[in-house]
Coordinates of C-alpha atoms and ligand atoms in Angstrom, one line a residue:
M11 CA 31.9 9.3 -10.2
S12 CA 33.7 6.0 -11.4
K13 CA 35.0 5.1 -14.4
A14 CA 31.8 4.1 -16.6
T15 CA 31.0 -0.1 -16.7
N16 CA 30.5 -1.2 -20.2
Y17 CA 28.0 -3.7 -21.2
D18 CA 26.7 -5.2 -24.2
V19 CA 23.1 -4.5 -23.9
I20 CA 21.5 -2.2 -20.9
V21 CA 17.5 -2.9 -20.4
I22 CA 15.7 -0.1 -18.3
G23 CA 12.6 -1.6 -16.4
T24 CA 11.8 -5.4 -15.1
S25 CA 7.6 -5.0 -17.1
Q26 CA 6.7 -7.7 -19.4
G27 CA 9.1 -6.9 -22.2
G28 CA 12.0 -5.9 -19.4
R29 CA 12.0 -9.2 -18.2
F30 CA 12.5 -11.4 -21.0
L31 CA 15.0 -9.6 -22.6
P32 CA 17.8 -9.4 -20.2
I33 CA 17.2 -13.5 -19.9
A34 CA 17.3 -14.2 -23.5
F35 CA 20.5 -11.7 -24.0
A36 CA 22.5 -13.1 -21.3
K37 CA 21.6 -16.5 -22.3
A38 CA 22.6 -15.9 -25.6
G39 CA 26.4 -14.8 -24.3
R40 CA 26.0 -11.2 -23.9
K41 CA 27.2 -9.0 -20.4
V42 CA 23.5 -7.2 -19.8
A43 CA 22.7 -4.3 -17.4
L44 CA 19.1 -4.5 -15.6
I45 CA 17.8 -1.6 -14.3
E46 CA 14.9 -1.4 -11.8
R47 CA 13.8 1.4 -9.8
G48 CA 11.0 -0.3 -8.2
Q49 CA 9.4 -3.4 -7.8
L50 CA 10.8 -6.1 -9.9
G51 CA 8.0 -7.2 -12.0
G52 CA 6.4 -3.4 -13.2
V53 CA 2.8 -2.2 -13.3
C54 CA 1.1 -5.6 -14.6
V55 CA 2.6 -7.9 -12.2
N56 CA 3.1 -5.3 -9.0
I57 CA 0.1 -2.9 -9.6
G58 CA -1.7 -3.5 -12.9
C59 CA -3.1 -6.9 -14.0
T60 CA -2.5 -9.5 -11.4
P61 CA -3.8 -7.7 -7.7
T62 CA -7.1 -6.2 -10.3
K63 CA -7.9 -9.5 -11.7
T64 CA -7.3 -11.1 -7.9
M65 CA -9.9 -8.2 -7.0
V66 CA -12.3 -8.7 -9.4
A67 CA -12.3 -12.5 -8.4
S68 CA -13.3 -11.0 -5.4
A69 CA -15.8 -8.8 -6.0
R70 CA -17.5 -12.0 -8.3
V71 CA -17.5 -14.0 -5.4
A72 CA -19.8 -11.4 -3.8
Y73 CA -21.9 -10.8 -6.8
L74 CA -22.1 -14.8 -7.0
A75 CA -23.0 -15.1 -3.1
R76 CA -25.6 -12.5 -3.2
R77 CA -27.4 -13.9 -6.2
G78 CA -27.7 -17.3 -4.6
A79 CA -31.3 -17.6 -3.8
L80 CA -31.8 -17.2 -7.9
Y81 CA -30.2 -20.7 -8.3
G82 CA -31.5 -22.3 -5.8
V83 CA -28.5 -21.5 -3.5
H84 CA -29.0 -19.4 -0.2
T85 CA -26.4 -18.1 2.1
G86 CA -26.9 -15.9 4.7
A87 CA -26.2 -11.9 5.1
I88 CA -23.0 -11.0 2.9
S89 CA -20.2 -9.1 3.8
V90 CA -17.0 -7.9 2.4
D91 CA -14.0 -7.8 3.9
L92 CA -11.4 -5.3 2.0
Q93 CA -8.4 -6.1 4.3
A94 CA -8.7 -9.7 3.9
V95 CA -9.4 -9.0 -0.2
R96 CA -6.5 -6.8 0.4
E97 CA -4.7 -9.3 1.7
R98 CA -4.9 -12.2 -0.4
K99 CA -4.0 -9.5 -3.7
Q100 CA -1.0 -9.0 -1.9
G101 CA 0.1 -12.9 -1.3
M102 CA -1.1 -12.8 -4.8
V103 CA 1.5 -10.3 -6.1
E104 CA 4.1 -11.3 -4.0
G105 CA 4.1 -14.8 -5.3
A106 CA 3.9 -13.7 -8.8
R107 CA 6.9 -11.1 -8.3
N108 CA 8.8 -14.2 -6.3
N109 CA 8.5 -16.2 -9.8
F110 CA 9.8 -13.6 -11.9
K111 CA 13.0 -12.9 -9.2
S112 CA 13.6 -16.5 -9.6
R113 CA 13.9 -16.5 -12.7
I114 CA 16.4 -14.0 -12.6
T115 CA 18.2 -15.2 -10.3
A116 CA 18.7 -18.4 -12.5
V117 CA 20.7 -16.1 -14.2
Q118 CA 21.9 -12.8 -12.6
G119 CA 25.6 -13.5 -12.3
P120 CA 29.0 -12.8 -14.9
D121 CA 26.2 -11.9 -17.6
L122 CA 23.3 -10.3 -15.8
D123 CA 23.7 -7.5 -13.7
L124 CA 20.8 -6.1 -11.6
L125 CA 21.1 -2.8 -10.6
K126 CA 18.0 -1.2 -8.1
G127 CA 17.9 2.3 -8.9
E128 CA 16.7 4.8 -11.2
A129 CA 17.7 5.5 -14.4
R130 CA 18.6 8.6 -16.7
F131 CA 20.7 9.0 -19.6
S132 CA 23.9 11.4 -19.3
A133 CA 24.8 11.2 -22.9
P134 CA 23.8 9.0 -26.0
K135 CA 24.7 5.3 -25.2
T136 CA 25.3 6.0 -21.4
L137 CA 23.4 6.0 -18.5
E138 CA 23.6 7.3 -14.6
V139 CA 22.4 5.2 -12.6
S140 CA 21.1 6.9 -8.8
L141 CA 21.3 3.0 -7.2
A142 CA 18.8 2.9 -4.1
D143 CA 21.0 1.6 -1.8
G144 CA 23.3 5.1 -2.2
G145 CA 25.6 6.5 -5.1
T146 CA 25.4 6.0 -8.7
R147 CA 27.1 4.3 -11.2
E148 CA 27.7 5.3 -15.0
I149 CA 27.1 2.3 -17.4
T150 CA 27.4 2.1 -21.3
A151 CA 26.0 -0.2 -23.8
P152 CA 25.9 -0.3 -27.9
L153 CA 22.2 -1.7 -27.2
I154 CA 19.7 -0.1 -24.9
F155 CA 16.3 -1.4 -24.4
I156 CA 14.0 1.1 -22.7
D157 CA 10.8 -0.1 -20.6
T158 CA 9.9 2.7 -18.5
G159 CA 6.1 2.0 -18.9
A160 CA 3.4 4.7 -17.9
R161 CA 1.8 6.3 -14.5
P162 CA -1.5 7.4 -13.8
K163 CA -2.0 10.8 -15.0
Q164 CA -3.1 13.1 -11.8
L165 CA -6.4 14.8 -12.2
T166 CA -6.1 18.9 -12.8
I167 CA -10.0 20.0 -12.5
K168 CA -10.3 23.3 -9.3
G169 CA -10.3 22.5 -6.2
V170 CA -8.4 19.0 -6.3
E171 CA -5.8 20.1 -4.2
N172 CA -8.7 19.7 -1.1
V173 CA -9.9 16.6 -1.0
P174 CA -8.1 13.2 -1.5
V175 CA -7.6 11.5 -5.0
L176 CA -7.3 8.0 -5.3
N177 CA -5.6 6.9 -8.6
S178 CA -5.1 3.1 -9.7
T179 CA -2.7 1.8 -7.3
T180 CA -3.7 3.3 -3.8
I181 CA -7.7 2.6 -4.2
M182 CA -6.3 -0.8 -3.8
E183 CA -5.2 0.0 -0.5
L184 CA -8.1 0.9 0.7
E185 CA -8.8 -0.4 4.3
T186 CA -12.6 0.2 4.4
L187 CA -15.6 0.4 1.9
P188 CA -16.5 3.3 -0.1
E189 CA -19.8 4.1 0.5
H190 CA -20.4 6.2 -2.7
L191 CA -17.0 6.3 -4.9
L192 CA -17.1 8.6 -7.3
I193 CA -15.1 7.6 -10.8
I194 CA -13.8 10.3 -13.3
G195 CA -12.5 8.3 -16.5
G196 CA -14.6 5.2 -18.2
G197 CA -11.6 3.6 -19.9
Y198 CA -10.7 -0.1 -19.1
I199 CA -9.5 0.9 -15.5
G200 CA -12.3 3.5 -14.5
L201 CA -14.9 0.8 -15.4
E202 CA -12.6 -2.5 -13.4
F203 CA -13.5 -1.3 -10.2
G204 CA -16.6 0.4 -10.6
Q205 CA -17.9 -3.0 -11.4
M206 CA -15.6 -4.4 -8.8
F207 CA -16.4 -2.0 -5.8
R208 CA -20.3 -1.5 -7.2
R209 CA -19.7 -6.0 -6.4
F210 CA -18.3 -5.4 -2.9
G211 CA -21.2 -2.8 -1.8
S212 CA -20.1 0.9 -2.4
Q213 CA -23.1 3.4 -4.5
V214 CA -20.4 3.8 -8.0
T215 CA -21.2 7.3 -10.3
M216 CA -19.3 7.0 -13.3
I217 CA -18.5 10.3 -14.8
E218 CA -17.3 9.9 -18.3
H219 CA -16.8 13.2 -21.3
H220 CA -16.9 11.1 -24.1
P221 CA -20.7 10.7 -25.1
R222 CA -19.8 6.4 -24.4
L223 CA -17.9 4.4 -22.1
L224 CA -15.1 2.7 -23.7
M225 CA -14.3 4.9 -26.7
N226 CA -12.1 3.0 -27.7
E227 CA -14.0 -0.1 -28.2
D228 CA -17.1 -0.9 -31.2
E229 CA -20.2 0.9 -30.2
D230 CA -22.1 -1.9 -29.8
V231 CA -19.6 -3.3 -27.0
S232 CA -19.5 -0.1 -25.0
D233 CA -23.5 -0.2 -25.2
E234 CA -23.7 -3.2 -23.5
V235 CA -20.9 -2.9 -20.7
T236 CA -23.2 0.1 -19.9
K237 CA -26.3 -1.7 -19.8
I238 CA -24.6 -4.2 -17.4
F239 CA -23.6 -1.8 -15.7
R240 CA -26.8 0.3 -14.9
E241 CA -28.7 -3.3 -14.4
D242 CA -26.2 -3.9 -11.7
G243 CA -26.9 -0.3 -10.5
I244 CA -24.0 1.9 -11.2
T245 CA -24.8 5.4 -12.1
V246 CA -23.7 6.3 -15.7
L247 CA -23.0 9.7 -16.9
S248 CA -21.8 10.1 -20.1
G249 CA -21.2 12.8 -22.2
T250 CA -20.4 14.6 -19.1
T251 CA -16.7 16.6 -17.5
A252 CA -16.1 17.1 -14.1
Q253 CA -15.2 21.0 -13.5
Q254 CA -14.5 21.5 -9.6
V255 CA -14.1 19.4 -6.5
G256 CA -14.5 20.6 -2.9
P257 CA -14.9 19.2 0.5
L258 CA -18.0 18.4 2.0
G259 CA -19.1 18.2 5.8
G260 CA -18.3 15.0 7.2
G261 CA -15.6 13.4 5.0
H262 CA -17.7 13.9 1.7
I263 CA -16.0 15.3 -1.4
Q264 CA -18.8 17.1 -4.1
L265 CA -17.8 17.4 -7.3
T266 CA -19.2 19.7 -9.8
V267 CA -20.0 18.3 -13.4
R268 CA -21.3 19.6 -16.5
T269 CA -23.8 17.0 -18.2
P270 CA -25.3 16.9 -21.8
Q271 CA -28.6 18.4 -19.2
G272 CA -26.6 21.2 -17.9
E273 CA -24.7 21.5 -14.6
Q274 CA -25.2 18.8 -11.8
Q275 CA -23.4 18.4 -8.0
L276 CA -22.5 15.7 -7.4
S277 CA -21.4 13.8 -3.9
G278 CA -19.4 10.7 -2.9
S279 CA -17.1 9.5 -0.2
H280 CA -14.2 9.2 -1.8
L281 CA -12.9 10.0 -6.1
L282 CA -10.9 7.9 -8.2
A283 CA -9.1 9.2 -11.1
A284 CA -9.0 7.3 -13.7
I285 CA -8.4 9.6 -16.5
G286 CA -5.4 7.9 -18.6
R287 CA -2.1 7.5 -18.4
V288 CA 1.0 9.8 -18.7
P289 CA 4.8 8.0 -20.0
N290 CA 7.6 7.6 -17.3
T291 CA 10.3 9.7 -19.6
D292 CA 10.7 12.7 -17.5
A293 CA 12.8 11.3 -14.8
L294 CA 14.7 9.6 -18.0
S295 CA 15.9 12.7 -19.4
P296 CA 15.7 10.7 -23.2
E297 CA 16.5 14.1 -24.5
A298 CA 20.4 13.6 -23.2
A299 CA 20.8 10.7 -25.5
G300 CA 18.8 12.9 -28.7
I301 CA 15.8 10.5 -28.5
H302 CA 12.5 11.7 -29.6
L303 CA 9.2 12.2 -28.2
D304 CA 5.8 13.0 -29.5
K305 CA 4.2 15.9 -27.7
D306 CA 2.5 13.7 -24.8
G307 CA 6.2 12.4 -24.1
Y308 CA 6.2 9.1 -25.6
I309 CA 9.2 7.7 -27.5
R310 CA 8.6 7.4 -30.8
V311 CA 10.1 4.4 -32.3
N312 CA 9.6 2.8 -36.3
G313 CA 7.8 -0.9 -36.6
Q314 CA 11.1 -2.5 -35.3
L315 CA 10.6 -0.5 -31.8
E316 CA 14.1 1.4 -32.9
T317 CA 14.2 4.9 -31.8
N318 CA 15.4 7.7 -34.0
V319 CA 19.2 7.0 -32.4
P320 CA 20.3 3.4 -33.7
G321 CA 20.8 0.8 -31.2
V322 CA 18.1 2.3 -28.5
Y323 CA 14.8 0.4 -28.5
A324 CA 11.5 1.2 -26.8
L325 CA 8.8 -1.2 -25.8
G326 CA 5.8 -1.3 -23.7
D327 CA 4.0 1.9 -22.6
V328 CA 6.4 4.2 -22.8
K329 CA 6.2 3.6 -26.8
G330 CA 2.4 5.1 -26.7
G331 CA -0.3 2.8 -28.7
P332 CA -2.4 0.1 -26.8
A333 CA -0.9 0.0 -23.4
F334 CA -1.5 -3.7 -23.1
T335 CA 0.7 -6.1 -20.9
H336 CA 0.2 -9.2 -24.1
T337 CA 1.3 -6.0 -26.6
S338 CA 4.6 -5.3 -24.5
Y339 CA 5.4 -9.1 -24.2
D340 CA 4.6 -9.1 -28.4
D341 CA 7.4 -6.4 -28.4
F342 CA 9.9 -8.1 -26.6
R343 CA 9.1 -11.4 -29.7
I344 CA 9.8 -8.7 -32.1
L345 CA 12.8 -7.5 -30.6
R346 CA 14.2 -11.4 -30.1
T347 CA 13.6 -12.2 -33.5
N348 CA 14.9 -9.5 -35.1
L349 CA 18.4 -9.1 -32.5
L350 CA 19.4 -12.1 -31.7
E351 CA 17.7 -14.6 -34.3
H352 CA 17.9 -12.6 -37.1
G353 CA 14.6 -12.2 -38.5
S354 CA 12.6 -9.6 -39.3
A355 CA 9.4 -9.0 -37.1
S356 CA 7.4 -5.9 -37.3
T357 CA 4.6 -3.9 -35.1
Q358 CA 3.0 -3.5 -38.3
D359 CA 1.3 -6.6 -39.3
R360 CA 0.3 -7.2 -35.3
L361 CA -3.6 -7.3 -34.6
V362 CA -4.9 -5.5 -32.1
P363 CA -8.7 -5.6 -31.4
L364 CA -9.6 -2.1 -31.0
R365 CA -11.8 0.1 -32.5
H366 CA -9.6 3.7 -33.1
L367 CA -6.8 1.3 -34.2
H368 CA -5.5 2.4 -37.7
R369 CA -2.1 0.3 -38.9
S370 CA 0.5 2.1 -37.3
P371 CA 2.7 4.1 -39.9
A372 CA 6.6 3.7 -39.1
W373 CA 7.5 6.3 -36.3
A374 CA 4.1 7.1 -35.8
C375 CA 2.3 6.9 -32.1
W376 CA -1.0 5.9 -31.3
P377 CA -3.4 8.4 -29.7
E378 CA -4.8 7.7 -26.4
Ligands
FAD7 C1 -4.9 -1.0 -12.7 C2 -4.7 -1.4 -13.9 C3 -4.9 -2.7 -14.5 C4 -4.0 -3.3 -15.8 N1 -4.6 -4.5 -16.1 C5 -4.3 -5.2 -17.6 C6 -5.1 -6.3 -18.0 O1 -5.9 -7.1 -17.0 N2 -4.4 -6.9 -19.1 C7 -3.6 -6.4 -19.5 O2 -3.0 -6.7 -20.8 N3 -3.0 -5.3 -19.0 C8 -3.5 -4.1 -17.8 N4 -2.6 -3.2 -17.4 C9 -1.6 -2.7 -18.4 C10 -0.4 -3.1 -18.3 O3 -0.1 -3.3 -16.7 C11 0.3 -2.7 -19.2 O4 0.4 -2.3 -20.2 C12 2.3 -3.0 -18.6 O5 2.3 -3.4 -17.6 C13 3.1 -2.5 -19.4 O6 4.7 -3.0 -19.2 P1 5.6 -2.3 -19.7 O7 6.8 -2.9 -20.0 O8 5.9 -0.4 -20.9 O9 6.2 -1.8 -18.1 P2 5.6 -1.6 -16.8 O10 4.9 -2.6 -16.6 O11 4.8 -0.2 -16.6 O12 7.0 -1.0 -15.9 C14 7.9 -0.6 -16.1 C15 8.9 -0.7 -15.4 O13 10.2 0.6 -15.4 C16 10.8 1.1 -14.0 N5 11.1 2.6 -14.6 C17 10.3 3.2 -14.8 N6 11.0 4.0 -15.0 C18 12.6 3.8 -14.6 C19 13.6 4.3 -14.6 N7 14.2 5.6 -14.5 N8 14.7 3.6 -13.7 C20 14.9 2.7 -13.3 N9 13.5 1.9 -13.8 C21 12.7 2.3 -14.1 C22 9.3 1.1 -13.3 O14 9.7 0.7 -12.0 C23 8.6 0.0 -13.7 O15 8.5 -1.2 -12.6 C24 -3.0 -2.8 -16.3 C25 -2.5 -1.7 -15.4 C26 -3.1 -1.3 -14.7 C27 -2.3 0.3 -14.1

């Protein structure tokens, strides 16, 4: 490997925080390296907020069309062309990604280097980047920002290796409508797909091991959502744990669950696991830089988003806590205020409307 290239700033990941930070630093005259191993724009643009909300919009149109007669508007038979839904979604995603790409290209040049590849720490303040088009590069900087996000947690119940399991990314690529979608997980991602596919016309069963859906929300909110779901014809099994899964004849899937009333066998055509996310810290090997992680692999930061290694910061989902685009964007604002505008912003006073969220003491991470 050739000699390390020195930068003023390195940003790993191009998502909600990671995409604005390099631009802000480059505009301030710093020499910046931005590294991305996947698609520019990260989860939100490519496989999170943008595509889901686009598909939710299609599902709402199907829902309204079916209810048209209630409003005195008569339509013909309603059918959903999932391939057309998917193409529309893809168009939106590409538009959003290109929009971001053009912002980067506008500042790309001597002050901003975009490296397509996977970064991993090889020493404190030093990263090795395995470039997508071959070869590796070693780069260093006194300031490093980790915005590597998270990915879907894999289902590990008995028999899982014998059936296809969808996650939040692969379910958006289905070409035909599931006849009966079984969803394990009643958090916001599970709910979003549950309602969407019900409105597209699938039968949907939701399995949640907590006593109610949306455990992080106030009880009255989650009760109301459950009521609406049941009214829409979704089967909601709360306090229910998935135990075992296996193939049934005709391409169907059998799921054994433990409900408060005892064991029950469910069968469906498709299975979605929406059981949480895991941080992208394994490939990054932060331990090589002495960066502390919590027991679940999230990077520990203080209120100013600094890790235990001075000059190394983490933002977005990879530091744990509420996993939202606006949280990641606000992390960027905190860093910009403190490091470019000589301010003193902190995550401590940030208002996040979640029921189980306590104010975060320094060095704390939120539980899922
Ligand atoms: C299905 C779904 C729907 C969602 N809907 C919403 C919503 O409606 N509203 C909302 O607020 N939030 C939503 N979210 C959450 C939101 O997408 C995330 O909170 C947000 O994307 C987090 O951004 P981030 O900054 O942590 O980075 P991410 O978006 O996770 O991006 C991290 C980037 O880092 C790159 N990377 C990782 N490791 C490396 C490495 N070693 N080297 C180089 N690059 C690396 C990845 O390729 C990725 O591009 C949704 C998420 C999902 C999954």
